[in-house]
Every structure is written in structure tokens, then in C-alpha cells.
């Protein structure tokens, strides 16, 4: 069977007309008087409606790249544009789910989920309907009036996802969004994300260390090298996702994509695995 991946060591220069264009991005952090190069000249173009995952060794700069897309960190070199505008600050068009699920500690579960809807000026009835739907969907019934400090890590992560999904930002930026969840909840949330993406065709950029998750969800998986992070390989994942999860993950096609990406990540972690 022909493997439909297209690994490329030559990543094309970002196209300014793309939904998100990352052009020559480098990032240096100052640490105890030393400069640490976290990212090295990353170029990437993401089309409207695309679901792109970024995988790579721990510490290679995945979160840094995502937070630059969100406008929370400024690049040392290069520019990022989203919807044709240079990203200089966070914006309501880009919804971020952070690795450490930053919730507002002074707001209840339902007020956290509804926060951006209030900001959007949505009326109370519509807002309550959306919040209730997400409370039920995320298995948070009975905890509507709880505060984040009263929740487990997995519950906090579900509130963070609900808060971002509920206001339907144009671009979703997800940093290990399912990391704190148990295996079953993780699968439910992945399928919910897939459903939302299919329904609304949002543009999604997700960072994950989970190769299966990346392949199951994405149109394209980008593999980064060890720090300083560079884009080293990308795989187009051409899978029919209209069937059930079982149909997808048990298929030969899925397994071949998954193995190819896994080997690529492994080569980054341990260069002795490189095939010449
Ligand atoms: P990843 O998400 O891929 O695990 P990060 O983007 O969190 O990696 O970090 C990339 C590198 O940059 C790491 O070496 C990390 O220690 C460093 N780094 C990240 N944020 C900072 C910061 N605020 N100050 C100094 N170094 C940082
Ligand atoms: Mg990270």
C-alpha cells in the first residue's frame, strides 16, 4: 500500500495569504545572564479550516511557538500574521487552551465557561443555554457553582476546554489540551473537538506529545527537532474520519501514518535511530 505521507525536509516559506503565516520565527530567552535559543527560524503556513498538530521532544519550543501565535510571547525574529494582521497581542479571534489550564480562580465553573460570552455581549438566555450544554457535555453537572480550587486537574482542564469551545473563536490554539484527562475522557474530548471542527471548520493548531492523538485528529502533523526547535518533517494525514473511532484507529492506513510520525519523533529524541 502506498503511504500517503509526504515527509519533507524542505519546509516551504510561509505564505502571507494563509490564515496563519509564521515567517522566520526565532526566539531567544535570557536565563541567568545566558541567552537560550528556543526556536530557530520556523516557517509555516496554515490554511483556513486546517487542523495542524505540532509534535516533538519535550523542551523543543512547542509551547513557545503556540504562545507566540496567541500573542502572549513576542518573537525575537520574524513575524506571525493571523487573518492578514501581524500578531502583537492576544485577541478574541484566537482562543487558547493553555497547558496549565489557566482558569479565573475567583469565578465559578459556569462563570468561567460563560466568561467570553459575556465579553462578546451575548444575552443571558443564549449564554445560559450554551453554558448548560457544555456543563453537560463535559461531565461537569453538579459542579456549576464550584470554584476551580475545588476541582481535580482533569475537571479544570474540561472547564478550560469548555470555556474556549463555547465562544467559538475563529482560530483554536491548544497546548496539550487533553494531558490531564484519563484515557476515556480524553477520547470523548478528542471526538468532541473533531465534531466541532467538522461542524464549524475552525482553524486549529494543537501541540501534543501524543502521536496517536495528533494523527487521529489532524490534517497535517509537523515534527520539530530538539531545542533549538526547527521544523524538520511534516506529514499530510489523509484519513477518512467519517466512520467510528474504531474504524479509524484499527485501519491499516491509520497505523501506517501513526508509525511514520512516531519514527520521525523518535529520530529527533534519539538521533542514533536515524535511517540513512
Ligand atoms: P515544549 O513546550 O516543547 O516542551 P517550551 O516551549 O516550553 O517547550 O520551552 C522551550 C525551551 O525554552 C525550553 O528549554 C525552556 O526551558 C525554554 N523556556 C521557555 N520559556 C522560557 C522563559 N520564559 N524563560 C526562559 N526559558 C524559557
Ligand atoms: Mg509545552
Coordinates of C-alpha atoms and ligand atoms in Angstrom, one line a residue:
X1 CA 0.0 0.0 0.0
X2 CA 1.2 3.4 -0.9
X3 CA 1.9 5.6 2.1
X4 CA 0.3 8.9 1.6
X5 CA 2.6 10.8 3.9
X6 CA 4.8 13.4 2.3
X7 CA 7.8 13.9 4.6
X8 CA 9.7 17.0 3.6
X9 CA 12.9 18.2 5.0
X10 CA 12.5 21.3 2.9
X11 CA 9.6 23.3 4.5
X12 CA 8.3 26.0 2.2
X13 CA 8.4 29.6 3.2
X14 CA 5.2 30.7 4.8
X15 CA 2.6 32.2 2.5
X16 CA 1.4 35.6 3.7
X17 CA -2.1 34.9 2.3
X18 CA -2.6 31.9 4.7
X19 CA -4.9 32.0 7.6
X20 CA -1.8 31.9 9.9
X21 CA 1.6 32.7 8.4
X22 CA 4.7 32.0 10.5
X23 CA 7.7 33.6 8.8
X24 CA 11.3 33.1 10.0
X25 CA 10.4 32.9 13.7
X26 CA 13.2 32.6 16.2
X27 CA 13.0 33.0 20.0
X28 CA 15.8 33.6 22.5
X29 CA 15.2 33.5 26.2
X30 CA 17.5 35.2 28.6
X31 CA 18.2 32.8 31.5
X32 CA 20.6 33.7 34.3
X33 CA 22.6 36.0 32.0
X34 CA 22.7 33.5 29.2
X35 CA 20.8 33.5 26.0
X36 CA 18.9 30.3 25.2
X37 CA 17.8 29.7 21.7
X38 CA 14.4 28.0 22.0
X39 CA 13.2 28.3 18.4
X40 CA 15.3 28.6 15.2
X41 CA 13.8 30.1 12.0
X42 CA 10.4 28.4 11.9
X43 CA 8.3 28.9 8.8
X44 CA 4.8 27.6 8.5
X45 CA 1.7 28.4 6.6
X46 CA -1.7 27.2 7.9
X47 CA -4.7 27.4 5.7
X48 CA -8.2 28.3 6.8
X49 CA -10.0 25.3 8.2
X50 CA -6.8 23.2 8.6
X51 CA -6.1 21.2 11.7
X52 CA -2.4 21.2 12.3
X53 CA -0.6 19.4 15.2
X54 CA 2.9 20.1 16.3
X55 CA 4.8 17.2 17.9
X56 CA 8.4 17.0 19.1
X57 CA 10.7 16.3 22.1
X58 CA 10.0 17.9 25.4
X59 CA 11.6 21.4 25.6
X60 CA 11.8 21.9 21.8
X61 CA 9.7 25.1 21.9
X62 CA 6.2 23.8 21.1
X63 CA 4.5 25.9 23.8
X64 CA 6.7 28.9 23.0
X65 CA 5.5 28.7 19.3
X66 CA 1.9 28.4 20.3
X67 CA 2.0 31.3 22.8
X68 CA 3.6 33.4 20.1
X69 CA 0.6 32.6 17.8
X70 CA -1.6 33.6 20.7
X71 CA 0.3 36.9 21.1
X72 CA 1.4 36.2 24.6
X73 CA 5.2 36.0 23.7
X74 CA 7.0 38.2 21.3
X75 CA 9.3 36.6 18.7
X76 CA 13.0 37.6 18.8
X77 CA 13.0 37.5 15.0
X78 CA 10.4 37.0 12.3
X79 CA 6.7 37.8 12.1
X80 CA 3.4 36.0 12.6
X81 CA 0.2 37.0 10.8
X82 CA -3.3 35.8 11.6
X83 CA -6.1 36.8 9.2
X84 CA -3.6 39.1 7.5
X85 CA -2.8 41.1 10.6
X86 CA 0.6 40.9 12.4
X87 CA 0.1 39.3 15.8
X88 CA 1.3 41.6 18.5
X89 CA -1.1 40.8 21.4
X90 CA -3.8 38.3 22.4
X91 CA -7.1 38.7 20.6
X92 CA -10.7 37.3 20.7
X93 CA -10.2 35.7 17.2
X94 CA -7.6 33.3 18.8
X95 CA -8.9 31.1 21.6
X96 CA -6.1 29.5 23.6
X97 CA -6.3 26.4 25.9
X98 CA -3.1 26.6 27.9
X99 CA -1.1 23.6 29.1
X100 CA -1.8 24.7 32.7
X101 CA -5.5 25.4 32.0
X102 CA -5.4 29.0 33.4
X103 CA -8.9 29.4 34.8
X104 CA -10.2 32.5 36.7
X105 CA -9.9 31.3 40.3
X106 CA -12.5 33.9 41.5
X107 CA -15.2 32.7 39.1
X108 CA -17.4 29.5 39.4
X109 CA -17.3 26.8 36.7
X110 CA -20.3 28.3 34.9
X111 CA -19.0 31.8 35.0
X112 CA -15.6 30.6 33.7
X113 CA -17.3 28.9 30.8
X114 CA -19.5 31.9 30.1
X115 CA -16.8 34.5 30.5
X116 CA -16.0 35.2 26.9
X117 CA -19.8 35.0 26.0
X118 CA -20.3 37.9 28.4
X119 CA -17.4 39.7 26.8
X120 CA -19.0 39.1 23.4
X121 CA -22.2 40.9 24.7
X122 CA -24.3 37.7 24.3
X123 CA -27.7 37.9 26.1
X124 CA -28.3 35.9 29.3
X125 CA -30.7 33.3 27.8
X126 CA -28.5 32.3 25.0
X127 CA -25.5 32.3 27.2
X128 CA -27.1 30.1 29.8
X129 CA -28.2 27.6 27.1
X130 CA -24.6 27.3 25.8
X131 CA -23.1 27.1 29.2
X132 CA -25.6 24.4 30.3
X133 CA -24.8 22.4 27.1
X134 CA -21.1 22.4 27.8
X135 CA -21.5 21.6 31.5
X136 CA -23.4 18.5 30.5
X137 CA -21.1 17.6 27.6
X138 CA -18.0 17.9 29.7
X139 CA -19.5 15.9 32.6
X140 CA -19.5 18.8 35.0
X141 CA -23.1 18.7 36.1
X142 CA -23.4 19.4 39.8
X143 CA -20.2 21.5 39.8
X144 CA -21.7 24.6 38.1
X145 CA -21.2 26.7 41.3
X146 CA -17.8 25.2 42.3
X147 CA -14.7 27.2 42.1
X148 CA -11.5 26.0 40.3
X149 CA -9.8 25.2 43.6
X150 CA -12.5 22.6 44.4
X151 CA -11.9 20.7 41.2
X152 CA -9.5 17.9 40.1
X153 CA -6.9 18.6 37.4
X154 CA -9.0 16.8 34.8
X155 CA -12.1 18.7 35.7
X156 CA -10.2 22.0 35.5
X157 CA -9.0 21.0 32.0
X158 CA -12.5 20.2 30.9
X159 CA -13.7 23.7 32.1
X160 CA -10.8 25.3 30.2
X161 CA -11.8 23.4 27.0
X162 CA -15.5 24.3 27.5
X163 CA -14.6 27.9 28.0
X164 CA -12.7 28.1 24.7
X165 CA -15.1 25.8 22.7
X166 CA -18.2 27.7 23.9
X167 CA -17.3 31.1 22.4
X168 CA -16.2 29.5 19.1
X169 CA -13.1 31.6 18.3
X170 CA -12.0 31.7 14.7
X171 CA -8.7 30.0 15.5
X172 CA -8.2 27.5 18.2
X173 CA -4.7 27.2 19.8
X174 CA -4.4 24.1 22.0
X175 CA -1.4 23.2 24.2
X176 CA -1.6 19.6 25.3
X177 CA -5.3 20.2 25.8
X178 CA -6.1 16.6 27.0
X179 CA -3.0 15.9 29.0
X180 CA -4.6 15.9 32.4
X181 CA -7.5 13.6 31.4
X182 CA -8.0 9.9 32.0
X183 CA -8.0 7.8 28.8
X184 CA -11.8 7.5 28.4
X185 CA -12.4 11.2 29.0
X186 CA -9.6 12.0 26.6
X187 CA -11.2 10.1 23.8
X188 CA -14.6 11.7 24.4
X189 CA -13.0 15.2 24.3
X190 CA -11.0 14.4 21.2
X191 CA -14.2 13.3 19.4
X192 CA -15.9 16.4 20.6
X193 CA -13.1 18.5 19.2
X194 CA -13.3 16.6 15.9
X195 CA -17.1 17.1 15.8
X196 CA -16.7 20.9 16.5
X197 CA -14.0 21.2 13.9
X198 CA -16.1 19.3 11.3
X199 CA -19.2 21.4 12.1
X200 CA -17.6 24.8 12.0
X201 CA -14.3 24.3 10.1
X202 CA -12.3 26.3 12.6
X203 CA -8.6 26.5 12.1
X204 CA -6.9 24.5 14.8
X205 CA -3.2 24.4 15.9
X206 CA -2.6 21.8 18.6
X207 CA 0.6 21.0 20.4
X208 CA 0.8 17.5 21.8
X209 CA 3.3 14.9 22.7
X210 CA 0.8 12.1 21.8
X211 CA 1.5 10.9 18.3
X212 CA -1.8 8.9 18.2
X213 CA -3.8 12.0 19.2
X214 CA -2.0 14.1 16.5
X215 CA -2.7 11.5 13.7
X216 CA -6.2 10.8 14.8
X217 CA -7.2 14.5 14.8
X218 CA -5.1 16.4 12.3
X219 CA -4.8 17.0 8.5
X220 CA -1.1 17.7 9.0
X221 CA 1.4 16.8 11.6
X222 CA 4.6 18.9 11.9
X223 CA 7.6 17.4 13.7
X224 CA 10.0 19.6 15.5
X225 CA 13.7 18.9 16.3
X226 CA 15.2 19.0 19.8
X227 CA 15.9 22.5 21.1
X228 CA 16.6 24.8 19.3
X229 CA 13.3 23.8 17.7
X230 CA 13.2 23.7 14.0
X231 CA 10.5 22.2 11.7
X232 CA 12.1 19.0 10.4
X233 CA 9.4 17.0 8.8
X234 CA 5.7 17.3 8.0
X235 CA 3.1 14.6 7.2
X236 CA -0.2 15.2 5.5
X237 CA -2.7 12.8 7.1
X238 CA -5.2 11.8 4.6
X239 CA -7.7 9.7 6.6
X240 CA -11.4 9.2 6.2
X241 CA -12.7 10.2 9.6
X242 CA -16.4 9.9 8.8
X243 CA -16.7 6.5 10.5
X244 CA -16.4 5.5 14.1
X245 CA -13.2 5.8 16.1
X246 CA -12.7 2.0 15.9
X247 CA -12.9 2.1 12.1
X248 CA -10.2 4.8 12.0
X249 CA -7.7 3.6 14.6
X250 CA -7.9 -0.1 13.6
X251 CA -7.3 0.7 9.9
X252 CA -4.0 -0.1 8.2
X253 CA -3.9 3.4 6.8
X254 CA -4.1 5.0 10.3
X255 CA -1.4 2.6 11.6
X256 CA 1.0 3.5 8.8
X257 CA 0.6 7.2 9.3
X258 CA 1.0 6.7 13.1
X259 CA 4.1 4.6 12.7
X260 CA 5.7 7.1 10.3
X261 CA 5.2 10.0 12.6
X262 CA 6.3 8.0 15.6
X263 CA 9.5 7.1 13.9
X264 CA 10.1 10.7 12.9
X265 CA 9.7 11.9 16.5
X266 CA 11.9 9.1 17.8
X267 CA 14.6 10.2 15.4
X268 CA 14.5 13.6 17.0
X269 CA 14.7 12.3 20.5
X270 CA 17.4 9.8 19.7
X271 CA 19.4 10.7 16.5
X272 CA 21.1 7.2 16.6
X273 CA 17.7 6.0 15.3
X274 CA 18.1 7.9 12.1
X275 CA 17.9 5.8 9.0
X276 CA 20.3 6.9 6.3
Ligands
LIG1 P1 7.9 22.4 24.9 O1 6.5 23.0 25.1 O2 8.2 21.9 23.6 O3 8.2 21.4 26.0 P2 8.8 25.1 25.7 O4 8.3 26.0 24.6 O5 8.0 25.2 27.0 O6 9.0 23.6 25.2 O7 10.3 25.6 26.0 C1 11.3 25.6 25.1 C2 12.6 26.0 25.7 O8 12.6 27.4 26.1 C3 13.0 25.2 27.0 O9 14.4 25.0 27.0 C4 12.5 26.1 28.1 O10 13.3 25.9 29.3 C5 12.8 27.5 27.5 N1 11.9 28.5 28.0 C6 10.6 28.5 27.8 N2 10.0 29.6 28.4 C7 11.0 30.3 29.0 C8 11.1 31.5 29.7 N3 10.1 32.2 30.0 N4 12.4 31.9 30.2 C9 13.5 31.1 29.9 N5 13.4 30.0 29.2 C10 12.2 29.6 28.7
LIG2 MG1 5.0 22.6 26.4

